[in-house]
Tab-separated table of N, CA and C in Angstrom:
chain	number	residue	atom	x	y	z
A	684	UNK	N	-25.596	-24.707	-35.252
A	684	UNK	CA	-24.674	-25.490	-34.502
A	684	UNK	C	-24.997	-27.008	-34.394
A	685	UNK	N	-24.416	-27.740	-35.276
A	685	UNK	CA	-24.684	-29.254	-35.214
A	685	UNK	C	-23.705	-30.163	-34.253
A	686	UNK	N	-24.612	-30.956	-33.817
A	686	UNK	CA	-24.518	-31.840	-32.723
A	686	UNK	C	-23.663	-33.054	-33.745
A	687	UNK	N	-22.606	-33.721	-32.929
A	687	UNK	CA	-21.731	-35.084	-33.359
A	687	UNK	C	-21.783	-35.642	-32.356
A	688	UNK	N	-22.022	-37.288	-32.774
A	688	UNK	CA	-22.077	-38.234	-31.610
A	688	UNK	C	-21.126	-39.272	-32.168
A	689	UNK	N	-20.090	-39.264	-31.347
A	689	UNK	CA	-19.219	-40.281	-32.020
A	689	UNK	C	-19.266	-41.899	-31.145
A	690	UNK	N	-19.488	-42.704	-31.391
A	690	UNK	CA	-19.302	-44.315	-30.992
A	690	UNK	C	-18.521	-44.779	-31.462
A	691	UNK	N	-17.704	-45.371	-30.598
A	691	UNK	CA	-16.546	-46.268	-31.133
A	691	UNK	C	-16.386	-47.773	-30.359
A	692	UNK	N	-15.499	-48.297	-30.994
A	692	UNK	CA	-15.537	-49.849	-30.245
A	692	UNK	C	-15.369	-50.249	-28.979
A	693	UNK	N	-15.272	-51.121	-28.376
A	693	UNK	CA	-15.290	-51.031	-26.754
A	693	UNK	C	-13.943	-51.227	-26.346
A	694	UNK	N	-12.999	-51.314	-27.220
A	694	UNK	CA	-11.726	-51.173	-26.570
A	694	UNK	C	-10.996	-52.589	-26.348
A	695	UNK	N	-9.783	-52.332	-25.894
A	695	UNK	CA	-8.905	-53.311	-25.426
A	695	UNK	C	-9.682	-54.183	-24.692
A	696	UNK	N	-9.719	-55.642	-25.509
A	696	UNK	CA	-10.226	-56.641	-24.511
A	696	UNK	C	-8.850	-57.101	-23.193
A	697	UNK	N	-9.282	-57.674	-22.098
A	697	UNK	CA	-8.749	-58.195	-21.299
A	697	UNK	C	-8.268	-60.165	-21.671
A	698	UNK	N	-7.208	-60.519	-21.402
A	698	UNK	CA	-6.762	-61.890	-21.560
A	698	UNK	C	-6.192	-62.416	-20.194
A	699	UNK	N	-6.857	-63.808	-19.814
A	699	UNK	CA	-6.504	-64.510	-18.619
A	699	UNK	C	-6.242	-65.711	-18.568
A	700	UNK	N	-5.276	-66.724	-19.091
A	700	UNK	CA	-5.332	-67.724	-19.653
A	700	UNK	C	-4.843	-68.780	-18.225
A	701	UNK	N	-5.103	-67.947	-17.078
A	701	UNK	CA	-5.607	-68.925	-15.878
A	701	UNK	C	-3.903	-68.965	-14.971
A	702	UNK	N	-4.123	-69.956	-13.881
A	702	UNK	CA	-2.741	-69.653	-13.031
A	702	UNK	C	-1.764	-70.663	-13.595
A	703	UNK	N	-0.650	-70.906	-13.719
A	703	UNK	CA	0.496	-71.931	-14.258
A	703	UNK	C	0.050	-72.966	-13.450
A	704	UNK	N	0.206	-74.035	-13.938
A	704	UNK	CA	0.031	-75.600	-13.201
A	704	UNK	C	1.145	-76.300	-13.740
A	705	UNK	N	0.865	-77.988	-13.044
A	705	UNK	CA	1.486	-79.040	-13.191
A	705	UNK	C	0.680	-80.216	-13.759
A	706	UNK	N	1.589	-81.084	-14.598
A	706	UNK	CA	1.115	-82.310	-15.024
A	706	UNK	C	1.940	-82.902	-14.305
A	707	UNK	N	1.359	-84.203	-13.698
A	707	UNK	CA	1.891	-85.531	-12.649
A	707	UNK	C	1.092	-86.807	-13.052
A	708	UNK	N	1.516	-87.625	-12.421
A	708	UNK	CA	0.851	-89.105	-12.649
A	708	UNK	C	-0.420	-88.962	-12.094
A	709	UNK	N	-1.069	-88.343	-11.129
A	709	UNK	CA	-2.542	-88.042	-11.175
A	709	UNK	C	-3.229	-87.457	-12.315
A	710	UNK	N	-2.882	-86.678	-12.574
A	710	UNK	CA	-3.255	-85.726	-13.736
A	710	UNK	C	-2.187	-85.258	-14.513
A	711	UNK	N	-2.457	-86.541	-15.690
A	711	UNK	CA	-1.596	-86.596	-17.255
A	711	UNK	C	-2.420	-85.479	-18.095
A	712	UNK	N	-3.416	-84.770	-17.768
A	712	UNK	CA	-3.809	-83.552	-18.600
A	712	UNK	C	-4.566	-82.627	-17.692
A	713	UNK	N	-4.415	-81.487	-18.482
A	713	UNK	CA	-4.699	-80.479	-17.721
A	713	UNK	C	-5.809	-79.369	-18.845
A	714	UNK	N	-7.109	-78.730	-18.330
A	714	UNK	CA	-7.473	-78.290	-18.780
A	714	UNK	C	-7.537	-76.773	-18.633
A	715	UNK	N	-6.944	-75.795	-19.551
A	715	UNK	CA	-6.825	-74.375	-19.434
A	715	UNK	C	-7.981	-73.750	-19.751
A	716	UNK	N	-8.538	-72.924	-19.031
A	716	UNK	CA	-9.710	-71.943	-19.039
A	716	UNK	C	-9.186	-70.487	-19.551
A	717	UNK	N	-9.797	-69.816	-20.450
A	717	UNK	CA	-9.909	-68.410	-20.801
A	717	UNK	C	-10.626	-67.608	-19.974
A	718	UNK	N	-10.377	-66.799	-19.526
A	718	UNK	CA	-10.812	-65.706	-18.935
A	718	UNK	C	-10.765	-64.244	-19.703
A	719	UNK	N	-11.868	-63.409	-19.640
A	719	UNK	CA	-11.736	-62.307	-20.310
A	719	UNK	C	-12.587	-60.896	-19.923
A	720	UNK	N	-12.211	-59.903	-20.747
A	720	UNK	CA	-13.213	-59.045	-20.083
A	720	UNK	C	-14.620	-59.415	-20.612
A	721	UNK	N	-16.018	-58.731	-19.760
A	721	UNK	CA	-16.958	-59.205	-20.242
A	721	UNK	C	-17.562	-58.530	-21.155
A	722	UNK	N	-17.123	-58.734	-22.474
A	722	UNK	CA	-17.607	-58.349	-23.924
A	722	UNK	C	-18.918	-59.161	-24.427
A	723	UNK	N	-18.659	-60.124	-24.108
A	723	UNK	CA	-19.451	-61.603	-24.651
A	723	UNK	C	-19.409	-62.087	-26.468
A	724	UNK	N	-18.404	-61.175	-26.886
A	724	UNK	CA	-18.291	-61.368	-28.754
A	724	UNK	C	-16.991	-61.538	-28.939
A	725	UNK	N	-15.817	-61.828	-28.018
A	725	UNK	CA	-14.557	-61.938	-28.295
A	725	UNK	C	-14.350	-63.427	-28.690
A	726	UNK	N	-13.225	-63.185	-29.486
A	726	UNK	CA	-13.000	-64.779	-29.963
A	726	UNK	C	-11.414	-65.009	-29.580
A	727	UNK	N	-11.509	-66.886	-28.957
A	727	UNK	CA	-10.332	-66.853	-28.233
A	727	UNK	C	-9.477	-67.931	-29.327
A	728	UNK	N	-8.170	-67.667	-29.159
A	728	UNK	CA	-7.229	-68.627	-30.089
A	728	UNK	C	-6.127	-68.725	-28.926
A	729	UNK	N	-5.750	-70.141	-28.756
A	729	UNK	CA	-4.550	-70.994	-27.904
A	729	UNK	C	-3.464	-71.451	-29.085
A	730	UNK	N	-2.462	-70.688	-28.652
A	730	UNK	CA	-1.030	-71.146	-29.357
A	730	UNK	C	-0.162	-71.902	-28.282
A	731	UNK	N	0.803	-72.930	-28.865
A	731	UNK	CA	1.691	-73.222	-28.594
A	731	UNK	C	2.719	-71.993	-28.402
A	732	UNK	N	3.712	-72.594	-27.179
A	732	UNK	CA	5.056	-71.956	-27.115
A	732	UNK	C	5.895	-71.348	-28.501
A	733	UNK	N	5.506	-71.770	-29.733
A	733	UNK	CA	6.763	-71.210	-30.705
A	733	UNK	C	5.627	-70.478	-31.856
A	734	UNK	N	4.043	-70.048	-30.748
A	734	UNK	CA	3.395	-69.091	-31.559
A	734	UNK	C	2.784	-69.962	-32.635
A	735	UNK	N	2.319	-71.657	-32.677
A	735	UNK	CA	1.518	-72.026	-33.416
A	735	UNK	C	-0.112	-72.275	-32.900
A	736	UNK	N	-0.798	-72.111	-33.712
A	736	UNK	CA	-2.120	-72.001	-33.508
A	736	UNK	C	-2.351	-73.701	-33.103
A	737	UNK	N	-3.042	-74.049	-31.950
A	737	UNK	CA	-3.338	-75.254	-31.460
A	737	UNK	C	-4.842	-75.584	-30.920
A	738	UNK	N	-5.446	-74.358	-30.994
A	738	UNK	CA	-7.001	-74.418	-30.607
A	738	UNK	C	-7.883	-73.513	-30.502
A	739	UNK	N	-9.078	-72.931	-30.632
A	739	UNK	CA	-9.999	-72.045	-30.159
A	739	UNK	C	-10.889	-72.343	-29.220
A	740	UNK	N	-11.598	-71.527	-28.725
A	740	UNK	CA	-12.512	-71.520	-27.836
A	740	UNK	C	-12.462	-71.173	-26.499
A	741	UNK	N	-12.906	-71.116	-25.398
A	741	UNK	CA	-12.545	-70.709	-24.152
A	741	UNK	C	-12.227	-71.849	-23.110
A	742	UNK	N	-11.902	-73.153	-23.614
A	742	UNK	CA	-10.736	-73.897	-23.077
A	742	UNK	C	-9.756	-74.915	-23.894
A	743	UNK	N	-9.040	-75.240	-23.584
A	743	UNK	CA	-8.000	-76.034	-24.248
A	743	UNK	C	-7.333	-77.225	-23.154
A	744	UNK	N	-7.393	-78.591	-23.431
A	744	UNK	CA	-7.041	-79.576	-22.762
A	744	UNK	C	-5.654	-79.910	-23.321
A	745	UNK	N	-4.281	-79.906	-22.503
A	745	UNK	CA	-2.975	-80.215	-23.029
A	745	UNK	C	-2.373	-81.462	-22.258
A	746	UNK	N	-1.640	-82.126	-22.474
A	746	UNK	CA	-1.065	-83.167	-21.885
A	746	UNK	C	0.744	-83.025	-21.913
A	747	UNK	N	1.170	-82.221	-22.553
A	747	UNK	CA	2.596	-81.791	-22.344
A	747	UNK	C	2.755	-80.433	-21.771
A	748	UNK	N	4.085	-80.407	-21.206
A	748	UNK	CA	4.382	-79.546	-20.693
A	748	UNK	C	4.756	-78.420	-21.573
A	749	UNK	N	4.974	-77.217	-21.224
A	749	UNK	CA	5.282	-76.064	-22.186
A	749	UNK	C	4.722	-74.432	-21.831
A	750	UNK	N	4.706	-73.570	-22.653
A	750	UNK	CA	4.015	-72.431	-22.436
A	750	UNK	C	2.991	-72.356	-23.281
A	751	UNK	N	1.574	-72.169	-23.085
A	751	UNK	CA	0.672	-71.695	-23.823
A	751	UNK	C	0.087	-70.174	-23.550
A	752	UNK	N	-0.019	-69.822	-25.240
A	752	UNK	CA	-0.524	-68.311	-24.924
A	752	UNK	C	-1.972	-68.193	-25.532
A	753	UNK	N	-2.788	-67.660	-24.687
A	753	UNK	CA	-4.237	-67.059	-25.169
A	753	UNK	C	-4.280	-65.603	-25.930
A	754	UNK	N	-4.887	-66.060	-27.144
A	754	UNK	CA	-4.863	-64.552	-27.396
A	754	UNK	C	-6.803	-64.376	-27.522
A	755	UNK	N	-7.206	-63.065	-26.981
A	755	UNK	CA	-8.514	-62.584	-27.430
A	755	UNK	C	-8.712	-61.233	-28.072
A	756	UNK	N	-9.694	-61.850	-28.813
A	756	UNK	CA	-9.848	-60.560	-29.980
A	756	UNK	C	-11.202	-60.259	-29.629
A	757	UNK	N	-11.231	-58.636	-29.711
A	757	UNK	CA	-12.664	-57.909	-29.864
A	757	UNK	C	-12.878	-57.817	-31.396
A	758	UNK	N	-13.941	-58.439	-31.940
A	758	UNK	CA	-14.075	-57.968	-33.276
A	758	UNK	C	-14.603	-56.491	-33.436
A	759	UNK	N	-15.473	-56.375	-32.382
A	759	UNK	CA	-15.999	-54.942	-32.883
A	759	UNK	C	-14.484	-53.940	-32.949
A	760	UNK	N	-13.694	-53.920	-32.331
A	760	UNK	CA	-12.591	-53.010	-32.317
A	760	UNK	C	-11.120	-53.446	-33.262
A	761	UNK	N	-11.430	-55.079	-33.027
A	761	UNK	CA	-9.908	-55.621	-33.891
A	761	UNK	C	-8.686	-55.122	-32.767
A	762	UNK	N	-8.916	-54.910	-31.646
A	762	UNK	CA	-7.890	-55.378	-30.723
A	762	UNK	C	-7.954	-56.576	-30.225
A	763	UNK	N	-6.666	-56.961	-29.490
A	763	UNK	CA	-6.018	-58.279	-29.043
A	763	UNK	C	-5.335	-57.944	-28.245
A	764	UNK	N	-5.553	-59.117	-27.159
A	764	UNK	CA	-4.935	-59.006	-25.706
A	764	UNK	C	-4.090	-60.645	-25.662
A	765	UNK	N	-3.331	-60.596	-25.107
A	765	UNK	CA	-2.639	-62.179	-24.732
A	765	UNK	C	-2.232	-62.196	-23.264
A	766	UNK	N	-2.212	-63.664	-22.937
A	766	UNK	CA	-1.772	-64.166	-21.589
A	766	UNK	C	-0.998	-65.176	-21.822
A	767	UNK	N	0.052	-65.567	-20.933
A	767	UNK	CA	0.360	-67.123	-21.052
A	767	UNK	C	0.377	-67.864	-19.881
A	768	UNK	N	0.361	-68.789	-20.103
A	768	UNK	CA	0.270	-69.985	-18.714
A	768	UNK	C	1.515	-71.031	-19.110
A	769	UNK	N	1.731	-71.273	-17.666
A	769	UNK	CA	3.216	-72.377	-18.176
A	769	UNK	C	2.241	-73.506	-17.257
A	770	UNK	N	2.795	-74.781	-18.254
A	770	UNK	CA	2.387	-75.704	-17.771
A	770	UNK	C	3.540	-76.478	-17.436
A	771	UNK	N	4.053	-77.208	-16.158
A	771	UNK	CA	4.861	-77.445	-15.757
A	771	UNK	C	4.906	-79.025	-15.552
A	772	UNK	N	5.746	-79.758	-15.369
A	772	UNK	CA	5.960	-81.317	-15.260
A	772	UNK	C	6.456	-81.459	-13.882
A	773	UNK	N	5.653	-82.475	-13.252
A	773	UNK	CA	6.062	-82.558	-11.927
A	773	UNK	C	6.725	-84.084	-12.084
A	774	UNK	N	8.233	-84.039	-12.125
A	774	UNK	CA	8.904	-85.451	-12.339
A	774	UNK	C	9.230	-86.343	-11.244
A	775	UNK	N	8.692	-86.005	-10.052
A	775	UNK	CA	9.008	-86.609	-8.618
A	775	UNK	C	8.097	-87.971	-8.707
A	776	UNK	N	8.430	-89.084	-9.217
A	776	UNK	CA	7.518	-90.494	-9.228
A	776	UNK	C	7.894	-90.977	-8.087
A	777	UNK	N	6.753	-91.800	-7.529
A	777	UNK	CA	6.998	-92.217	-6.439
A	777	UNK	C	8.306	-93.874	-6.514
A	778	UNK	N	8.826	-93.928	-5.810
A	778	UNK	CA	9.757	-94.927	-5.278
A	778	UNK	C	9.184	-96.476	-5.061
A	779	UNK	N	9.367	-97.377	-6.121
A	779	UNK	CA	8.879	-98.930	-5.591
A	779	UNK	C	10.126	-99.598	-5.115
A	780	UNK	N	9.882	-100.477	-4.063
A	780	UNK	CA	10.765	-101.596	-3.686
A	780	UNK	C	10.381	-102.661	-3.053
A	781	UNK	N	10.455	-103.591	-3.662
A	781	UNK	CA	9.904	-104.784	-3.467
A	781	UNK	C	10.691	-105.758	-2.552
A	782	UNK	N	12.002	-105.266	-1.782
A	782	UNK	CA	12.573	-105.980	-0.705
A	782	UNK	C	13.772	-106.490	-1.620
A	783	UNK	N	14.810	-107.351	-0.630
A	783	UNK	CA	15.991	-107.965	-1.099
A	783	UNK	C	15.817	-109.007	-2.280
A	784	UNK	N	16.588	-109.215	-3.142
A	784	UNK	CA	16.631	-110.189	-4.385
A	784	UNK	C	16.107	-111.758	-3.747
A	785	UNK	N	15.304	-112.747	-4.065
A	785	UNK	CA	14.853	-113.661	-3.614
A	785	UNK	C	15.006	-114.731	-4.335
A	786	UNK	N	15.394	-116.186	-4.162
A	786	UNK	CA	15.365	-117.146	-5.193
A	786	UNK	C	14.284	-118.268	-5.296
A	787	UNK	N	14.095	-118.610	-6.228
A	787	UNK	CA	12.982	-119.969	-6.245
A	787	UNK	C	13.794	-120.726	-6.770
A	788	UNK	N	13.674	-122.267	-6.077
A	788	UNK	CA	14.370	-123.371	-6.435
A	788	UNK	C	13.462	-124.441	-6.262
A	789	UNK	N	14.363	-125.514	-6.288
A	789	UNK	CA	13.213	-126.904	-5.989
A	789	UNK	C	12.737	-126.955	-4.311
A	790	UNK	N	13.657	-126.445	-3.722
A	790	UNK	CA	12.854	-126.866	-1.971
A	790	UNK	C	12.256	-125.539	-1.933
A	791	UNK	N	12.487	-124.058	-2.678
A	791	UNK	CA	11.429	-123.174	-2.380
A	791	UNK	C	10.665	-122.759	-2.965
A	792	UNK	N	9.382	-123.007	-3.189
A	792	UNK	CA	8.244	-122.982	-4.261
A	792	UNK	C	7.567	-121.397	-4.226
A	793	UNK	N	7.819	-120.713	-3.284
A	793	UNK	CA	7.310	-119.510	-2.954
A	793	UNK	C	7.591	-118.600	-2.065
A	794	UNK	N	7.805	-117.211	-2.129
A	794	UNK	CA	8.649	-116.287	-1.269
A	794	UNK	C	7.174	-115.210	-1.104
A	795	UNK	N	7.563	-114.408	-0.042
A	795	UNK	CA	6.697	-113.212	0.127
A	795	UNK	C	7.361	-112.189	-0.107
A	796	UNK	N	6.807	-110.895	-1.091
A	796	UNK	CA	7.356	-109.549	-1.338
A	796	UNK	C	6.990	-109.078	-0.193
């Protein structure tokens, strides 16, 4: 009787593109951080919402709202996992009010706003 040992690839990786986030006046760019299964040899690819490659590695800094896709590939198994993060735009801008219109002329040389 012969013994056979079968070893295989580690299997399906996990992908975590992080929580959805917002761009705003204080944060005009955000850095997306990739999370995955603890294999150590995975590759990381970032795609835009149209599926076009825009970066590699465990982080990606973006300045535009949209959907961003993280692909994590385990080179040992060839398996790939993906996750999508949504970057929104907070369009609530502060309101500026300098007060009512005022006129400068020969008799009024300055005004206080």
